[in-house]
Amino acid sequence: MEANGSSKKIDDVGETERDAATRNQFAAEKHAVIYKKHRPKADPKAIERILNFAKEKKSTRFTLAVDIACGSGQGTEDLAQHFEKVIGIDISSAQINEANRTNKATNVEYKVGDAENIPVKDNSVDLVTCSQAVHWFDFDTFLREVDRILTPNGVLAVYSRGDYVLLHDDQHVEKELTTIYKECTWKTLKNYWNDPVHATRQKGYVDLNIPYPDFNRTRIQSKMDMTLTELTGFISSFTAYQRFRKENPDEDIFTPLYARFLRALKVNTEPDKTVVTAGCPLYLLMGRKPDEEEIKRFHFVWEEN
């Protein structure tokens, strides 16, 4: 397998350029609070698919799940009821501090760690999940680390939401709402996205594969209701918006955005009382580590570079 990105060393600790860039995207404590408040939780349909896939070859109770790049815990605690222990790992100490501050699950632990050097023992994990983040990694290095920590028949599940549309019964209104949203996220913030990384996610990880014989790629249609205030809160959690704000601290893009949305909806309610429905595709990749019998049957070999 060939690596999908550079991992050039930049200091004696072993941090890479990729590590530093990723950590710096989410380092601010204020951003961690925004992230926790406004990022949507994991889609229940995705969690159900993942657990059903993991149960296919697991007859006993799950012991350990690890949620990589857990952020402030949006999807981590959803696993708690299904496992004896869940560990959420993120490269950002600010995100981990926020996750610990709000953690209500007694069997969930959060720790700072690197997706390419996961601080977990070999052959100890039943499920590794990663939501909205694998596009930041050296994917091949990440896969080898996951393979190291998974038990035989353990599962890796990687998932990410695609771009949003704002749904409405009236197609003309739906088109106008979605246009307004995309003009904000793609035009106003255009110069603040990390284009190669963002493109990988937006394409639905079509260029990524989990190299296990038992591999599944699926798409789920996800949707959620939110107020306009919650929608702009979600936008404010984007790394692109945080970069924009750093360069334009006095520019308010949300007040005129509210006005445009309200005109399109033909209502005069307050933004925090005005509900819209956001829909998007959710791309899910799942792979199961083979056991010894499957390795013999499929002649599975983890190819070295």
mmCIF file of C-alpha atoms in Angstrom:
data_model
loop_
_atom_site.group_PDB
_atom_site.id
_atom_site.type_symbol
_atom_site.label_atom_id
_atom_site.label_comp_id
_atom_site.label_asym_id
_atom_site.label_seq_id
_atom_site.Cartn_x
_atom_site.Cartn_y
_atom_site.Cartn_z
ATOM 1 C CA MET A 1 0.000 0.000 0.000
ATOM 2 C CA GLU A 2 1.121 3.545 -0.686
ATOM 3 C CA ALA A 3 0.809 6.335 1.834
ATOM 4 C CA ASN A 4 -1.707 9.070 1.032
ATOM 5 C CA GLY A 5 0.321 11.919 2.540
ATOM 6 C CA SER A 6 3.666 13.008 3.877
ATOM 7 C CA SER A 7 4.725 12.217 7.433
ATOM 8 C CA LYS A 8 7.931 14.273 7.530
ATOM 9 C CA LYS A 9 9.336 14.652 11.045
ATOM 10 C CA ILE A 10 9.557 18.186 12.388
ATOM 11 C CA ASP A 11 10.793 17.750 15.947
ATOM 12 C CA ASP A 12 12.461 15.334 18.336
ATOM 13 C CA VAL A 13 9.174 14.236 19.866
ATOM 14 C CA GLY A 14 8.224 12.649 16.565
ATOM 15 C CA GLU A 15 5.402 15.002 15.658
ATOM 16 C CA THR A 16 4.881 15.272 11.921
ATOM 17 C CA GLU A 17 3.869 18.181 9.740
ATOM 18 C CA ARG A 18 0.487 16.494 9.365
ATOM 19 C CA ASP A 19 0.164 16.072 13.162
ATOM 20 C CA ALA A 20 0.977 19.722 13.790
ATOM 21 C CA ALA A 21 -1.412 20.960 11.111
ATOM 22 C CA THR A 22 -4.241 18.783 12.417
ATOM 23 C CA ARG A 23 -3.660 19.685 16.064
ATOM 24 C CA ASN A 24 -3.543 23.385 15.257
ATOM 25 C CA GLN A 25 -6.894 23.227 13.456
ATOM 26 C CA PHE A 26 -8.628 22.349 16.728
ATOM 27 C CA ALA A 27 -6.254 23.689 19.390
ATOM 28 C CA ALA A 28 -8.253 26.681 20.645
ATOM 29 C CA GLU A 29 -10.291 26.123 23.801
ATOM 30 C CA LYS A 30 -13.042 28.427 22.502
ATOM 31 C CA HIS A 31 -13.303 26.349 19.329
ATOM 32 C CA ALA A 32 -13.573 23.167 21.423
ATOM 33 C CA VAL A 33 -16.565 24.642 23.291
ATOM 34 C CA ILE A 34 -18.205 25.643 19.989
ATOM 35 C CA TYR A 35 -17.468 22.206 18.580
ATOM 36 C CA LYS A 36 -19.107 20.467 21.530
ATOM 37 C CA LYS A 37 -22.166 22.711 21.452
ATOM 38 C CA HIS A 38 -22.859 22.796 17.720
ATOM 39 C CA ARG A 39 -21.466 19.689 16.040
ATOM 40 C CA PRO A 40 -24.212 17.088 15.491
ATOM 41 C CA LYS A 41 -24.001 13.788 17.289
ATOM 42 C CA ALA A 42 -23.407 10.584 15.401
ATOM 43 C CA ASP A 43 -26.336 9.503 13.214
ATOM 44 C CA PRO A 44 -28.168 6.660 15.037
ATOM 45 C CA LYS A 45 -28.566 4.798 11.733
ATOM 46 C CA ALA A 46 -24.795 4.776 11.268
ATOM 47 C CA ILE A 47 -24.192 3.524 14.808
ATOM 48 C CA GLU A 48 -26.783 0.778 14.292
ATOM 49 C CA ARG A 49 -25.151 -0.327 11.020
ATOM 50 C CA ILE A 50 -21.734 -0.406 12.651
ATOM 51 C CA LEU A 51 -22.880 -2.422 15.663
ATOM 52 C CA ASN A 52 -24.801 -4.900 13.506
ATOM 53 C CA PHE A 53 -21.734 -5.421 11.323
ATOM 54 C CA ALA A 54 -19.542 -5.910 14.410
ATOM 55 C CA LYS A 55 -21.989 -8.431 15.917
ATOM 56 C CA GLU A 56 -21.973 -10.695 12.847
ATOM 57 C CA LYS A 57 -18.904 -12.550 14.108
ATOM 58 C CA LYS A 58 -18.982 -11.625 17.769
ATOM 59 C CA SER A 59 -21.041 -13.835 20.096
ATOM 60 C CA THR A 60 -19.965 -12.327 23.418
ATOM 61 C CA ARG A 61 -20.366 -8.822 24.842
ATOM 62 C CA PHE A 62 -18.075 -6.223 23.370
ATOM 63 C CA THR A 63 -15.192 -5.322 25.642
ATOM 64 C CA LEU A 64 -13.450 -2.247 24.254
ATOM 65 C CA ALA A 65 -14.200 0.393 21.612
ATOM 66 C CA VAL A 66 -11.839 3.175 20.603
ATOM 67 C CA ASP A 67 -13.127 6.354 18.946
ATOM 68 C CA ILE A 68 -10.266 8.010 17.055
ATOM 69 C CA ALA A 69 -10.300 11.789 16.543
ATOM 70 C CA CYS A 70 -13.225 11.907 18.937
ATOM 71 C CA GLY A 71 -13.273 15.696 19.153
ATOM 72 C CA SER A 72 -15.280 16.659 22.209
ATOM 73 C CA GLY A 73 -17.138 13.333 22.237
ATOM 74 C CA GLN A 74 -19.941 13.738 19.683
ATOM 75 C CA GLY A 75 -19.995 10.029 18.821
ATOM 76 C CA THR A 76 -17.981 8.484 21.629
ATOM 77 C CA GLU A 77 -20.586 8.256 24.356
ATOM 78 C CA ASP A 78 -23.146 6.700 21.983
ATOM 79 C CA LEU A 79 -21.006 3.542 22.159
ATOM 80 C CA ALA A 80 -20.935 3.408 25.958
ATOM 81 C CA GLN A 81 -24.037 1.253 26.440
ATOM 82 C CA HIS A 82 -22.693 -1.398 24.068
ATOM 83 C CA PHE A 83 -19.165 -1.841 25.458
ATOM 84 C CA GLU A 84 -17.572 -2.470 28.814
ATOM 85 C CA LYS A 85 -15.222 0.437 28.112
ATOM 86 C CA VAL A 86 -14.879 3.137 25.454
ATOM 87 C CA ILE A 87 -11.788 5.270 24.899
ATOM 88 C CA GLY A 88 -12.009 8.529 22.969
ATOM 89 C CA ILE A 89 -8.706 9.736 21.527
ATOM 90 C CA ASP A 90 -7.956 13.103 19.941
ATOM 91 C CA ILE A 91 -4.782 14.994 19.078
ATOM 92 C CA SER A 92 -6.174 18.229 20.521
ATOM 93 C CA SER A 93 -5.870 18.667 24.283
ATOM 94 C CA ALA A 94 -8.524 21.417 24.126
ATOM 95 C CA GLN A 95 -11.027 18.981 22.593
ATOM 96 C CA ILE A 96 -10.175 16.305 25.175
ATOM 97 C CA ASN A 97 -10.521 18.788 28.041
ATOM 98 C CA GLU A 98 -13.988 19.739 26.776
ATOM 99 C CA ALA A 99 -14.939 16.068 26.359
ATOM 100 C CA ASN A 100 -13.845 15.309 29.929
ATOM 101 C CA ARG A 101 -15.673 18.371 31.265
ATOM 102 C CA THR A 102 -18.997 17.215 29.818
ATOM 103 C CA ASN A 103 -18.571 13.431 30.054
ATOM 104 C CA LYS A 104 -21.491 11.727 31.822
ATOM 105 C CA ALA A 105 -20.619 8.088 31.044
ATOM 106 C CA THR A 106 -18.695 6.261 33.754
ATOM 107 C CA ASN A 107 -17.185 3.745 31.311
ATOM 108 C CA VAL A 108 -15.860 6.345 28.851
ATOM 109 C CA GLU A 109 -12.296 7.625 29.084
ATOM 110 C CA TYR A 110 -10.805 10.430 27.010
ATOM 111 C CA LYS A 111 -7.117 10.869 26.306
ATOM 112 C CA VAL A 112 -4.844 12.898 24.059
ATOM 113 C CA GLY A 113 -3.329 10.745 21.344
ATOM 114 C CA ASP A 114 -2.345 10.403 17.719
ATOM 115 C CA ALA A 115 -4.280 8.398 15.128
ATOM 116 C CA GLU A 116 -0.994 7.245 13.658
ATOM 117 C CA ASN A 117 0.415 6.122 17.028
ATOM 118 C CA ILE A 118 -2.633 4.981 18.980
ATOM 119 C CA PRO A 119 -1.976 4.672 22.743
ATOM 120 C CA VAL A 120 -3.730 1.286 23.103
ATOM 121 C CA LYS A 121 -2.397 -2.273 23.546
ATOM 122 C CA ASP A 122 -2.070 -4.759 20.693
ATOM 123 C CA ASN A 123 -5.035 -7.047 19.918
ATOM 124 C CA SER A 124 -7.262 -5.470 22.562
ATOM 125 C CA VAL A 125 -10.008 -3.583 20.704
ATOM 126 C CA ASP A 126 -13.323 -4.912 19.337
ATOM 127 C CA LEU A 127 -14.269 -1.754 17.437
ATOM 128 C CA VAL A 128 -12.407 1.309 16.163
ATOM 129 C CA THR A 129 -14.534 4.200 14.925
ATOM 130 C CA CYS A 130 -13.523 7.443 13.264
ATOM 131 C CA SER A 131 -16.023 10.127 12.275
ATOM 132 C CA GLN A 132 -15.375 13.203 10.107
ATOM 133 C CA ALA A 133 -11.614 12.969 10.545
ATOM 134 C CA VAL A 134 -9.798 10.256 8.606
ATOM 135 C CA HIS A 135 -9.135 12.710 5.763
ATOM 136 C CA TRP A 136 -6.636 14.415 8.094
ATOM 137 C CA PHE A 137 -4.536 11.250 8.529
ATOM 138 C CA ASP A 138 -1.773 9.425 6.744
ATOM 139 C CA PHE A 139 -4.317 6.725 5.975
ATOM 140 C CA ASP A 140 -1.927 3.808 5.461
ATOM 141 C CA THR A 141 -0.155 4.467 8.761
ATOM 142 C CA PHE A 142 -3.517 4.750 10.493
ATOM 143 C CA LEU A 143 -4.664 1.423 9.009
ATOM 144 C CA ARG A 144 -1.560 -0.357 10.280
ATOM 145 C CA GLU A 145 -2.108 1.039 13.759
ATOM 146 C CA VAL A 146 -5.750 -0.053 13.701
ATOM 147 C CA ASP A 147 -4.714 -3.527 12.552
ATOM 148 C CA ARG A 148 -2.270 -3.676 15.462
ATOM 149 C CA ILE A 149 -4.863 -2.897 18.126
ATOM 150 C CA LEU A 150 -7.883 -4.805 16.735
ATOM 151 C CA THR A 151 -8.701 -8.287 17.942
ATOM 152 C CA PRO A 152 -9.368 -10.975 15.308
ATOM 153 C CA ASN A 153 -12.847 -10.192 13.884
ATOM 154 C CA GLY A 154 -12.555 -6.680 15.291
ATOM 155 C CA VAL A 155 -14.045 -3.936 13.127
ATOM 156 C CA LEU A 156 -12.869 -0.583 11.813
ATOM 157 C CA ALA A 157 -15.682 1.826 10.904
ATOM 158 C CA VAL A 158 -14.908 5.141 9.205
ATOM 159 C CA TYR A 159 -17.726 7.547 8.382
ATOM 160 C CA SER A 160 -18.326 11.107 7.319
ATOM 161 C CA ARG A 161 -21.180 13.347 6.274
ATOM 162 C CA GLY A 162 -21.145 14.909 2.812
ATOM 163 C CA ASP A 163 -22.349 18.365 1.885
ATOM 164 C CA TYR A 164 -25.692 19.564 3.255
ATOM 165 C CA VAL A 165 -28.828 20.652 1.464
ATOM 166 C CA LEU A 166 -31.708 22.391 3.217
ATOM 167 C CA LEU A 167 -34.887 20.438 2.559
ATOM 168 C CA HIS A 168 -38.362 21.894 2.038
ATOM 169 C CA ASP A 169 -41.718 20.720 0.669
ATOM 170 C CA ASP A 170 -41.566 23.469 -1.948
ATOM 171 C CA GLN A 171 -38.749 22.651 -4.397
ATOM 172 C CA HIS A 172 -38.192 26.320 -5.263
ATOM 173 C CA VAL A 173 -37.803 27.211 -1.580
ATOM 174 C CA GLU A 174 -35.518 24.197 -1.066
ATOM 175 C CA LYS A 175 -33.294 25.317 -3.931
ATOM 176 C CA GLU A 176 -33.119 28.877 -2.599
ATOM 177 C CA LEU A 177 -32.344 27.775 0.968
ATOM 178 C CA THR A 178 -29.604 25.437 -0.225
ATOM 179 C CA THR A 179 -28.140 28.125 -2.485
ATOM 180 C CA ILE A 180 -27.970 30.558 0.448
ATOM 181 C CA TYR A 181 -26.283 27.941 2.625
ATOM 182 C CA LYS A 182 -23.741 26.969 -0.025
ATOM 183 C CA GLU A 183 -22.927 30.575 -0.901
ATOM 184 C CA CYS A 184 -21.944 31.021 2.725
ATOM 185 C CA THR A 185 -19.971 27.789 3.129
ATOM 186 C CA TRP A 186 -18.438 27.619 -0.349
ATOM 187 C CA LYS A 187 -18.212 31.256 -1.491
ATOM 188 C CA THR A 188 -17.718 33.351 1.628
ATOM 189 C CA LEU A 189 -15.448 30.721 3.207
ATOM 190 C CA LYS A 190 -13.934 29.501 -0.067
ATOM 191 C CA ASN A 191 -10.372 30.648 0.628
ATOM 192 C CA TYR A 192 -10.339 29.217 4.147
ATOM 193 C CA TRP A 193 -10.800 25.517 3.464
ATOM 194 C CA ASN A 194 -7.915 23.069 3.281
ATOM 195 C CA ASP A 195 -8.825 22.082 -0.279
ATOM 196 C CA PRO A 196 -7.104 18.657 -0.692
ATOM 197 C CA VAL A 197 -8.269 17.466 2.717
ATOM 198 C CA HIS A 198 -11.783 18.856 2.300
ATOM 199 C CA ALA A 199 -12.129 17.336 -1.176
ATOM 200 C CA THR A 200 -11.356 13.845 0.151
ATOM 201 C CA ARG A 201 -14.256 14.092 2.584
ATOM 202 C CA GLN A 202 -16.649 15.719 0.141
ATOM 203 C CA LYS A 203 -16.113 12.920 -2.390
ATOM 204 C CA GLY A 204 -17.299 10.413 0.195
ATOM 205 C CA TYR A 205 -13.927 8.708 0.700
ATOM 206 C CA VAL A 206 -14.218 7.050 -2.720
ATOM 207 C CA ASP A 207 -10.423 6.816 -2.923
ATOM 208 C CA LEU A 208 -10.089 5.096 0.457
ATOM 209 C CA ASN A 209 -10.376 1.374 1.113
ATOM 210 C CA ILE A 210 -10.004 -0.807 4.169
ATOM 211 C CA PRO A 211 -7.856 -3.720 2.924
ATOM 212 C CA TYR A 212 -9.635 -6.553 4.734
ATOM 213 C CA PRO A 213 -11.455 -9.326 2.834
ATOM 214 C CA ASP A 214 -14.668 -8.468 4.682
ATOM 215 C CA PHE A 215 -15.115 -4.860 3.581
ATOM 216 C CA ASN A 216 -18.344 -2.908 3.246
ATOM 217 C CA ARG A 217 -18.966 0.518 1.745
ATOM 218 C CA THR A 218 -22.405 2.056 2.134
ATOM 219 C CA ARG A 219 -24.231 5.369 1.954
ATOM 220 C CA ILE A 220 -26.939 6.470 4.373
ATOM 221 C CA GLN A 221 -29.215 9.445 3.886
ATOM 222 C CA SER A 222 -29.042 11.533 7.035
ATOM 223 C CA LYS A 223 -31.233 14.444 8.028
ATOM 224 C CA MET A 224 -31.914 16.542 11.095
ATOM 225 C CA ASP A 225 -34.066 19.464 12.149
ATOM 226 C CA MET A 226 -32.340 22.559 13.510
ATOM 227 C CA THR A 227 -33.087 26.200 14.111
ATOM 228 C CA LEU A 228 -31.341 28.835 12.035
ATOM 229 C CA THR A 229 -29.339 29.727 15.136
ATOM 230 C CA GLU A 230 -28.219 26.106 15.434
ATOM 231 C CA LEU A 231 -27.373 26.045 11.727
ATOM 232 C CA THR A 232 -25.099 29.072 11.992
ATOM 233 C CA GLY A 233 -23.628 27.573 15.163
ATOM 234 C CA PHE A 234 -22.775 24.499 13.109
ATOM 235 C CA ILE A 235 -21.119 26.698 10.467
ATOM 236 C CA SER A 236 -19.158 28.449 13.219
ATOM 237 C CA SER A 237 -17.641 25.067 14.194
ATOM 238 C CA PHE A 238 -15.998 24.697 10.757
ATOM 239 C CA THR A 239 -12.237 25.123 10.716
ATOM 240 C CA ALA A 240 -12.749 27.310 7.636
ATOM 241 C CA TYR A 241 -14.999 29.665 9.599
ATOM 242 C CA GLN A 242 -12.493 29.810 12.465
ATOM 243 C CA ARG A 243 -9.778 30.842 9.997
ATOM 244 C CA PHE A 244 -12.144 33.412 8.482
ATOM 245 C CA ARG A 245 -12.908 34.888 11.915
ATOM 246 C CA LYS A 246 -9.224 35.110 12.751
ATOM 247 C CA GLU A 247 -8.620 37.244 9.658
ATOM 248 C CA ASN A 248 -11.957 39.129 9.822
ATOM 249 C CA PRO A 249 -12.785 39.455 13.535
ATOM 250 C CA ASP A 250 -15.289 42.293 13.041
ATOM 251 C CA GLU A 251 -17.197 40.890 10.060
ATOM 252 C CA ASP A 252 -20.657 39.520 10.830
ATOM 253 C CA ILE A 253 -21.765 37.092 8.143
ATOM 254 C CA PHE A 254 -24.672 35.594 10.066
ATOM 255 C CA THR A 255 -27.058 38.568 10.476
ATOM 256 C CA PRO A 256 -27.461 39.030 6.695
ATOM 257 C CA LEU A 257 -27.612 35.250 6.346
ATOM 258 C CA TYR A 258 -30.574 35.103 8.738
ATOM 259 C CA ALA A 259 -32.352 37.806 6.732
ATOM 260 C CA ARG A 260 -31.911 35.875 3.484
ATOM 261 C CA PHE A 261 -33.170 32.634 5.022
ATOM 262 C CA LEU A 262 -36.234 34.320 6.519
ATOM 263 C CA ARG A 263 -37.105 35.954 3.196
ATOM 264 C CA ALA A 264 -36.777 32.629 1.394
ATOM 265 C CA LEU A 265 -39.050 30.980 3.972
ATOM 266 C CA LYS A 266 -41.481 33.948 3.874
ATOM 267 C CA VAL A 267 -41.577 34.166 7.669
ATOM 268 C CA ASN A 268 -40.662 36.830 10.212
ATOM 269 C CA THR A 269 -39.899 34.599 13.199
ATOM 270 C CA GLU A 270 -36.701 34.891 15.221
ATOM 271 C CA PRO A 271 -33.759 32.736 14.024
ATOM 272 C CA ASP A 272 -33.804 30.683 17.222
ATOM 273 C CA LYS A 273 -37.488 29.895 16.592
ATOM 274 C CA THR A 274 -37.195 29.140 12.878
ATOM 275 C CA VAL A 275 -36.634 25.465 12.101
ATOM 276 C CA VAL A 276 -35.139 24.074 8.900
ATOM 277 C CA THR A 277 -34.354 20.498 7.897
ATOM 278 C CA ALA A 278 -30.812 19.718 6.793
ATOM 279 C CA GLY A 279 -30.087 16.604 4.783
ATOM 280 C CA CYS A 280 -26.839 15.045 3.602
ATOM 281 C CA PRO A 281 -25.340 11.736 2.535
ATOM 282 C CA LEU A 282 -23.387 9.849 5.167
ATOM 283 C CA TYR A 283 -20.578 7.688 3.808
ATOM 284 C CA LEU A 284 -19.654 4.628 5.855
ATOM 285 C CA LEU A 285 -16.688 2.295 5.336
ATOM 286 C CA MET A 286 -16.422 -0.846 7.482
ATOM 287 C CA GLY A 287 -13.815 -3.589 7.497
ATOM 288 C CA ARG A 288 -13.372 -6.658 9.682
ATOM 289 C CA LYS A 289 -9.927 -7.918 10.682
ATOM 290 C CA PRO A 290 -9.703 -11.577 9.635
ATOM 291 C CA ASP A 291 -9.088 -14.347 12.145
ATOM 292 C CA GLU A 292 -6.463 -17.049 11.601
ATOM 293 C CA GLU A 293 -8.786 -19.294 9.596
ATOM 294 C CA GLU A 294 -9.799 -16.445 7.310
ATOM 295 C CA ILE A 295 -6.186 -15.459 6.782
ATOM 296 C CA LYS A 296 -5.522 -18.987 5.486
ATOM 297 C CA ARG A 297 -8.696 -19.055 3.392
ATOM 298 C CA PHE A 298 -8.241 -15.676 1.740
ATOM 299 C CA HIS A 299 -4.420 -15.738 1.744
ATOM 300 C CA PHE A 300 -4.630 -12.327 3.362
ATOM 301 C CA VAL A 301 -1.277 -10.589 3.667
ATOM 302 C CA TRP A 302 -0.709 -7.071 5.000
ATOM 303 C CA GLU A 303 1.556 -5.761 2.269
ATOM 304 C CA GLU A 304 4.649 -3.860 3.323
ATOM 305 C CA ASN A 305 5.626 -0.714 1.437
#
